[in-house]
Amino acid sequence: MNDNTPPQTARPRRTRLFVVAATALVLVGGGAVGYALVAQDDRSTCENLLSDAALQRSLGDAYREDMDCGTLGRAIEDAATGSAPGRHTLPEARTMQAALAAVSGDIEQRQEPSIPANLRAPLAAALADYAQDTYEILSSVNGNYARRADGAPWQDGKTVRMSAHLDDLVNVIRAVSQAPAAYADVRAAHVRTCATHLAAVPSQATGSVYTGPARSCAVGLGYYDGIVDDLPKSGAATWRSGVLKRLKATADSFPPYEVNRAQHIAGSWQQAVIEQVDSDQTQFLKDDSSRIVGIWTGARGDGVDSKKVNDLEVTIADDANSSAMEAQETLQCTRRPTECG
């Protein structure tokens, strides 16, 4: 069961041996390095993934040793997702967990968070379908996810839950994000999950019951921000334009807050991004936490200029910044494992 304590950064599997400030300096040029390596991506294969025993078992009859990356990606998506969006069986969750571990393991072996182009869309679709789980992993509030990172998926009442190591999840999200449409889809899925949690906050809530969902949302968005910072600087405007194009294509009308709170928050966010965010912005989407909280508090009538809301906005900005730095550190450790324990 979730609690509402302020989010804390999960303890990563690896111990970073360099300080955050030094990491930030290294990352100034990290994008260029990333693009040089991404150029090799289309020549990569899925041999390592196809040889992963856990992934083979979870795919069952769908597995073929001669399948190409696109076929493998579709097999993973089909085996990991069900007929009802966001609802999974234990075998489906085991497939997703095995896929995350296998893809991240391959990434760490190659020391570069990239995957073949035809693997990105199906993996992103599967990730978006597990947005409730990835939200919990990124926010690090629900201790069950951290404790079960090395264990099998589990039944929680009528819900099947799937955990993974935070580092693995960051690596895989970064890899699929080479495709701007994939990044748009997984980020939007995170926002929809944020909206669901925010919509459930009681009208008279105070303390961590009030701030907890907003902070959890911001922590997750910070990881997505850090992934953007890791993407190549050359061609960044084109990539950002692709993200906005995808968000525009997938936007839909949304109801008033009183009719469906979660859909109103998520839909208002997507519309605001389309109308207000420019692909030339160097701080691309980095004010999303404040944007979402502004929509939520405005719809609740909390007073957007009140001290309570202003204090929350300051706090969530710090939360998002901290997890963005954590994402950058994780990706640097992937590329330079000798600098990490």
Coordinates of C-alpha atoms in Angstrom, one line a residue:
M1 CA 0.0 0.0 0.0
N2 CA 1.3 3.5 -0.9
D3 CA 2.1 6.1 1.7
N4 CA 2.2 9.8 1.2
T5 CA 5.7 10.6 2.5
P6 CA 7.8 12.9 0.4
P7 CA 9.5 11.0 -2.4
Q8 CA 13.1 10.0 -1.9
T9 CA 15.6 8.9 -4.5
A10 CA 15.9 5.2 -4.5
R11 CA 19.3 3.7 -3.7
P12 CA 20.8 2.7 -7.0
R13 CA 22.5 -0.6 -7.6
R14 CA 25.7 1.2 -8.4
T15 CA 27.6 3.6 -6.2
R16 CA 28.6 6.7 -8.0
L17 CA 32.2 7.7 -7.4
F18 CA 31.9 11.2 -8.8
V19 CA 30.0 14.2 -7.4
V20 CA 26.9 15.6 -9.0
A21 CA 28.6 18.9 -9.9
A22 CA 31.3 17.1 -11.8
T23 CA 28.7 15.1 -13.6
A24 CA 26.9 18.2 -14.7
L25 CA 30.2 19.5 -16.2
V26 CA 30.8 16.3 -18.0
L27 CA 27.3 16.2 -19.4
V28 CA 27.8 19.6 -21.2
G29 CA 29.5 17.6 -23.9
G30 CA 27.6 14.4 -23.3
G31 CA 25.0 14.9 -26.0
A32 CA 27.6 15.0 -28.7
V33 CA 29.1 11.8 -27.5
G34 CA 25.6 10.3 -27.4
Y35 CA 24.9 11.2 -31.1
A36 CA 28.2 9.8 -32.3
L37 CA 27.3 6.5 -30.7
V38 CA 23.6 6.6 -31.8
A39 CA 24.9 6.7 -35.3
Q40 CA 26.0 3.1 -34.8
D41 CA 22.5 2.1 -33.6
D42 CA 21.1 1.0 -37.0
R43 CA 23.9 -1.5 -37.3
S44 CA 23.2 -3.2 -34.0
T45 CA 21.3 -6.4 -33.7
C46 CA 19.2 -8.1 -31.1
E47 CA 21.4 -11.2 -30.7
N48 CA 22.0 -10.6 -27.0
L49 CA 18.3 -10.1 -26.3
L50 CA 17.4 -13.2 -28.2
S51 CA 19.8 -15.3 -26.2
D52 CA 18.4 -14.1 -22.8
A53 CA 17.0 -17.2 -21.1
A54 CA 14.4 -15.3 -19.0
L55 CA 13.1 -13.4 -22.0
Q56 CA 12.9 -16.6 -24.1
R57 CA 10.9 -18.3 -21.3
S58 CA 8.5 -15.4 -21.0
L59 CA 7.8 -15.2 -24.7
G60 CA 7.0 -18.9 -24.9
D61 CA 5.8 -20.0 -28.3
A62 CA 6.3 -16.5 -29.8
Y63 CA 10.0 -16.8 -29.4
R64 CA 12.1 -17.7 -32.5
E65 CA 15.9 -17.6 -32.5
D66 CA 16.0 -16.0 -36.0
M67 CA 13.5 -13.2 -35.4
D68 CA 14.6 -9.6 -36.2
C69 CA 14.5 -6.7 -33.8
G70 CA 11.1 -5.5 -35.0
T71 CA 9.5 -8.9 -34.7
L72 CA 11.1 -9.3 -31.3
G73 CA 9.7 -5.9 -30.2
R74 CA 6.2 -6.8 -31.3
A75 CA 6.4 -10.1 -29.6
I76 CA 7.4 -8.4 -26.4
E77 CA 4.6 -5.9 -26.6
D78 CA 2.0 -8.6 -27.4
A79 CA 3.2 -10.9 -24.6
A80 CA 3.5 -8.1 -22.0
T81 CA 0.2 -6.2 -22.6
G82 CA -3.4 -7.4 -22.5
S83 CA -6.8 -6.5 -23.9
A84 CA -7.5 -3.9 -21.2
P85 CA -5.0 -1.0 -21.1
G86 CA -2.9 -0.9 -17.9
R87 CA -4.3 -4.2 -16.6
H88 CA -2.0 -7.2 -16.7
T89 CA -1.7 -10.9 -15.8
L90 CA 1.2 -12.3 -13.9
P91 CA 2.7 -13.9 -17.1
E92 CA 2.4 -10.6 -18.9
A93 CA 4.1 -8.7 -16.1
R94 CA 6.9 -11.4 -16.1
T95 CA 7.4 -10.7 -19.8
M96 CA 7.7 -7.0 -19.2
Q97 CA 10.1 -7.4 -16.3
A98 CA 12.3 -9.9 -18.3
A99 CA 12.3 -7.5 -21.2
L100 CA 13.4 -4.5 -19.1
A101 CA 16.2 -6.5 -17.5
A102 CA 17.4 -8.0 -20.8
V103 CA 17.4 -4.7 -22.7
S104 CA 19.1 -2.9 -19.9
G105 CA 21.7 -5.7 -19.6
D106 CA 22.4 -5.4 -23.3
I107 CA 22.7 -1.6 -23.0
E108 CA 25.2 -1.9 -20.1
Q109 CA 27.2 -4.5 -21.9
R110 CA 27.5 -2.1 -24.9
Q111 CA 27.9 0.8 -22.5
E112 CA 25.5 3.0 -24.5
P113 CA 21.8 3.5 -23.9
S114 CA 20.6 2.9 -27.5
I115 CA 18.6 0.2 -29.2
P116 CA 17.7 -0.6 -32.8
A117 CA 15.2 1.8 -34.3
N118 CA 12.5 -0.9 -34.9
L119 CA 12.6 -1.9 -31.3
R120 CA 11.8 1.5 -29.9
A121 CA 8.1 1.9 -30.7
P122 CA 6.9 -1.5 -29.4
L123 CA 9.0 -1.2 -26.2
A124 CA 7.6 2.4 -25.7
A125 CA 4.1 1.1 -26.1
A126 CA 4.7 -1.6 -23.5
L127 CA 6.2 0.9 -21.1
A128 CA 3.3 3.3 -21.5
D129 CA 1.0 0.4 -20.7
Y130 CA 2.9 -0.1 -17.4
A131 CA 2.8 3.6 -16.5
Q132 CA 1.4 2.9 -13.0
D133 CA 4.4 0.7 -12.3
T134 CA 7.0 2.9 -13.8
Y135 CA 5.5 5.9 -11.9
E136 CA 6.0 4.0 -8.6
I137 CA 9.5 2.9 -9.5
L138 CA 10.6 6.4 -10.5
S139 CA 8.9 8.2 -7.5
S140 CA 10.4 5.6 -5.0
V141 CA 7.5 6.2 -2.6
N142 CA 6.0 2.7 -2.6
G143 CA 8.6 0.6 -0.8
N144 CA 7.2 -2.6 -2.2
Y145 CA 8.6 -1.8 -5.6
A146 CA 12.2 -1.2 -4.3
R147 CA 12.0 -4.3 -2.1
R148 CA 10.8 -6.5 -4.9
A149 CA 13.1 -5.2 -7.7
D150 CA 14.9 -8.6 -7.8
G151 CA 11.7 -10.6 -7.3
A152 CA 8.8 -11.7 -9.5
P153 CA 5.7 -9.6 -10.2
W154 CA 3.1 -10.0 -7.5
Q155 CA -0.7 -9.8 -7.0
D156 CA -1.9 -6.9 -4.9
G157 CA -5.6 -7.4 -4.5
K158 CA -7.0 -7.3 -8.0
T159 CA -3.9 -5.5 -9.3
V160 CA -0.8 -7.2 -10.7
R161 CA 2.4 -5.1 -10.0
M162 CA 5.7 -5.3 -11.8
S163 CA 9.0 -3.9 -10.4
A164 CA 12.4 -3.3 -12.0
H165 CA 15.6 -1.6 -10.9
L166 CA 15.5 2.1 -11.3
D167 CA 18.8 2.1 -13.3
D168 CA 17.3 -0.5 -15.7
L169 CA 14.2 1.6 -16.3
V170 CA 16.1 4.8 -16.9
N171 CA 18.4 3.0 -19.4
V172 CA 15.4 1.6 -21.3
I173 CA 13.4 4.9 -21.3
R174 CA 16.5 6.7 -22.6
A175 CA 16.9 4.1 -25.4
V176 CA 13.4 4.3 -26.6
S177 CA 13.5 8.1 -26.4
Q178 CA 15.7 8.2 -29.4
A179 CA 12.4 8.2 -31.2
P180 CA 10.6 11.4 -30.4
A181 CA 7.1 9.8 -30.7
A182 CA 8.1 7.1 -28.3
Y183 CA 9.3 9.7 -25.8
A184 CA 6.1 11.7 -26.2
D185 CA 4.1 8.6 -25.5
V186 CA 5.9 7.4 -22.4
R187 CA 6.0 11.0 -20.9
A188 CA 2.3 11.5 -21.6
A189 CA 1.6 8.1 -19.9
H190 CA 3.4 9.3 -16.8
V191 CA 1.4 12.5 -16.8
R192 CA -1.9 10.6 -17.1
T193 CA -0.8 8.5 -14.0
C194 CA 0.1 11.8 -12.2
A195 CA -3.4 13.1 -13.0
T196 CA -5.0 10.0 -11.6
H197 CA -3.2 10.4 -8.3
L198 CA -3.8 14.2 -8.1
A199 CA -7.5 13.7 -8.9
A200 CA -7.8 11.5 -5.9
V201 CA -6.5 14.1 -3.4
P202 CA -9.4 15.1 -1.0
S203 CA -10.6 18.6 -1.2
Q204 CA -9.6 19.5 2.3
A205 CA -6.3 17.6 2.3
T206 CA -3.2 19.0 4.0
G207 CA 0.4 18.0 4.6
S208 CA 1.8 15.0 2.7
V209 CA -1.6 13.9 1.6
Y210 CA -1.8 17.1 -0.4
T211 CA 1.8 17.5 -1.5
G212 CA 2.7 13.8 -1.9
P213 CA 1.1 13.1 -5.3
A214 CA 2.5 16.4 -6.8
R215 CA 6.0 15.6 -5.6
S216 CA 5.8 12.0 -6.9
C217 CA 4.8 13.3 -10.2
A218 CA 7.6 15.8 -10.3
V219 CA 10.2 13.3 -9.4
G220 CA 9.2 11.1 -12.3
L221 CA 9.1 14.0 -14.7
G222 CA 12.6 14.9 -13.5
Y223 CA 13.9 11.6 -14.8
Y224 CA 12.3 12.3 -18.1
D225 CA 14.0 15.8 -18.1
G226 CA 17.3 14.2 -17.3
I227 CA 16.9 11.8 -20.3
V228 CA 16.2 14.8 -22.6
D229 CA 19.4 16.4 -21.3
D230 CA 21.3 13.3 -22.3
L231 CA 20.0 13.3 -25.8
P232 CA 22.2 14.7 -28.6
K233 CA 22.5 18.4 -28.9
S234 CA 22.9 18.3 -32.6
G235 CA 19.4 17.8 -34.1
A236 CA 17.7 18.6 -30.8
A237 CA 15.3 21.1 -32.3
T238 CA 14.1 18.5 -34.8
W239 CA 13.7 15.9 -32.1
R240 CA 11.7 18.3 -29.9
S241 CA 9.5 19.2 -32.9
G242 CA 8.8 15.5 -33.3
V243 CA 7.7 15.2 -29.7
L244 CA 5.3 18.1 -30.0
K245 CA 4.0 16.7 -33.3
R246 CA 3.2 13.4 -31.6
L247 CA 1.5 15.2 -28.6
K248 CA -0.6 17.2 -31.0
A249 CA -1.5 14.1 -33.0
T250 CA -2.6 12.2 -29.9
A251 CA -4.4 15.1 -28.2
D252 CA -8.2 14.8 -27.7
S253 CA -11.0 16.8 -26.2
F254 CA -11.3 16.5 -22.4
P255 CA -14.1 17.0 -20.0
P256 CA -14.5 19.6 -17.3
Y257 CA -12.8 18.9 -13.9
E258 CA -16.1 18.3 -12.3
V259 CA -17.0 15.5 -14.8
N260 CA -13.6 13.6 -14.8
R261 CA -10.8 15.1 -12.8
A262 CA -8.0 12.9 -14.1
Q263 CA -8.9 13.3 -17.7
H264 CA -9.3 17.1 -17.3
I265 CA -5.8 17.4 -15.7
A266 CA -4.0 15.2 -18.3
G267 CA -5.9 16.7 -21.3
S268 CA -5.3 20.3 -20.1
W269 CA -1.6 19.5 -19.7
Q270 CA -1.3 18.2 -23.3
Q271 CA -3.2 21.1 -24.7
A272 CA -1.1 23.6 -22.8
V273 CA 2.1 21.9 -24.0
I274 CA 0.9 22.1 -27.6
E275 CA 0.0 25.7 -27.3
Q276 CA 2.8 27.0 -25.2
V277 CA 5.9 24.9 -25.7
D278 CA 8.3 25.7 -28.6
S279 CA 10.7 23.2 -30.1
D280 CA 13.5 25.8 -29.9
Q281 CA 13.2 26.1 -26.1
T282 CA 16.4 24.9 -24.4
Q283 CA 14.4 24.1 -21.3
F284 CA 12.1 21.9 -23.2
L285 CA 9.1 20.8 -21.0
K286 CA 11.2 21.4 -17.9
D287 CA 8.4 23.4 -16.2
D288 CA 5.9 20.6 -16.6
S289 CA 5.6 20.0 -12.9
S290 CA 4.5 23.6 -12.3
R291 CA 2.3 23.4 -15.3
I292 CA 0.5 20.3 -14.0
V293 CA 0.2 21.7 -10.5
G294 CA -1.1 25.0 -11.8
I295 CA -3.8 23.1 -13.7
W296 CA -4.7 20.9 -10.7
T297 CA -4.7 23.7 -8.1
G298 CA -6.6 26.0 -10.4
A299 CA -9.3 23.5 -11.0
R300 CA -9.5 22.8 -7.3
G301 CA -9.8 26.5 -6.5
D302 CA -6.8 26.4 -4.2
G303 CA -5.6 29.8 -5.2
V304 CA -2.7 29.7 -7.7
D305 CA -1.0 32.6 -5.9
S306 CA -1.5 31.3 -2.4
K307 CA 1.5 30.5 -0.2
K308 CA 0.5 26.9 -0.1
V309 CA 0.6 26.5 -3.8
N310 CA 3.7 28.7 -4.2
D311 CA 5.6 26.6 -1.6
L312 CA 4.6 23.4 -3.4
E313 CA 5.8 24.7 -6.7
V314 CA 9.2 25.5 -5.2
T315 CA 9.4 22.0 -3.6
I316 CA 8.4 20.2 -6.8
A317 CA 11.0 22.1 -8.9
D318 CA 13.7 20.9 -6.5
D319 CA 12.3 17.4 -6.7
A320 CA 12.4 17.4 -10.5
N321 CA 15.9 18.9 -10.6
S322 CA 17.2 16.2 -8.2
S323 CA 15.9 13.3 -10.2
A324 CA 17.1 14.9 -13.5
M325 CA 20.6 14.9 -12.0
E326 CA 20.1 11.3 -10.9
A327 CA 19.1 10.3 -14.4
Q328 CA 22.2 11.9 -15.8
E329 CA 24.4 10.1 -13.3
T330 CA 22.8 6.8 -14.1
L331 CA 23.4 7.3 -17.9
Q332 CA 27.0 8.4 -17.3
C333 CA 27.5 5.2 -15.2
T334 CA 26.1 3.2 -18.1
R335 CA 28.7 4.7 -20.4
R336 CA 31.6 4.8 -17.9
P337 CA 31.1 1.9 -15.5
T338 CA 34.6 2.1 -14.2
E339 CA 33.7 5.5 -12.6
C340 CA 31.0 3.8 -10.6
G341 CA 31.0 1.0 -8.0

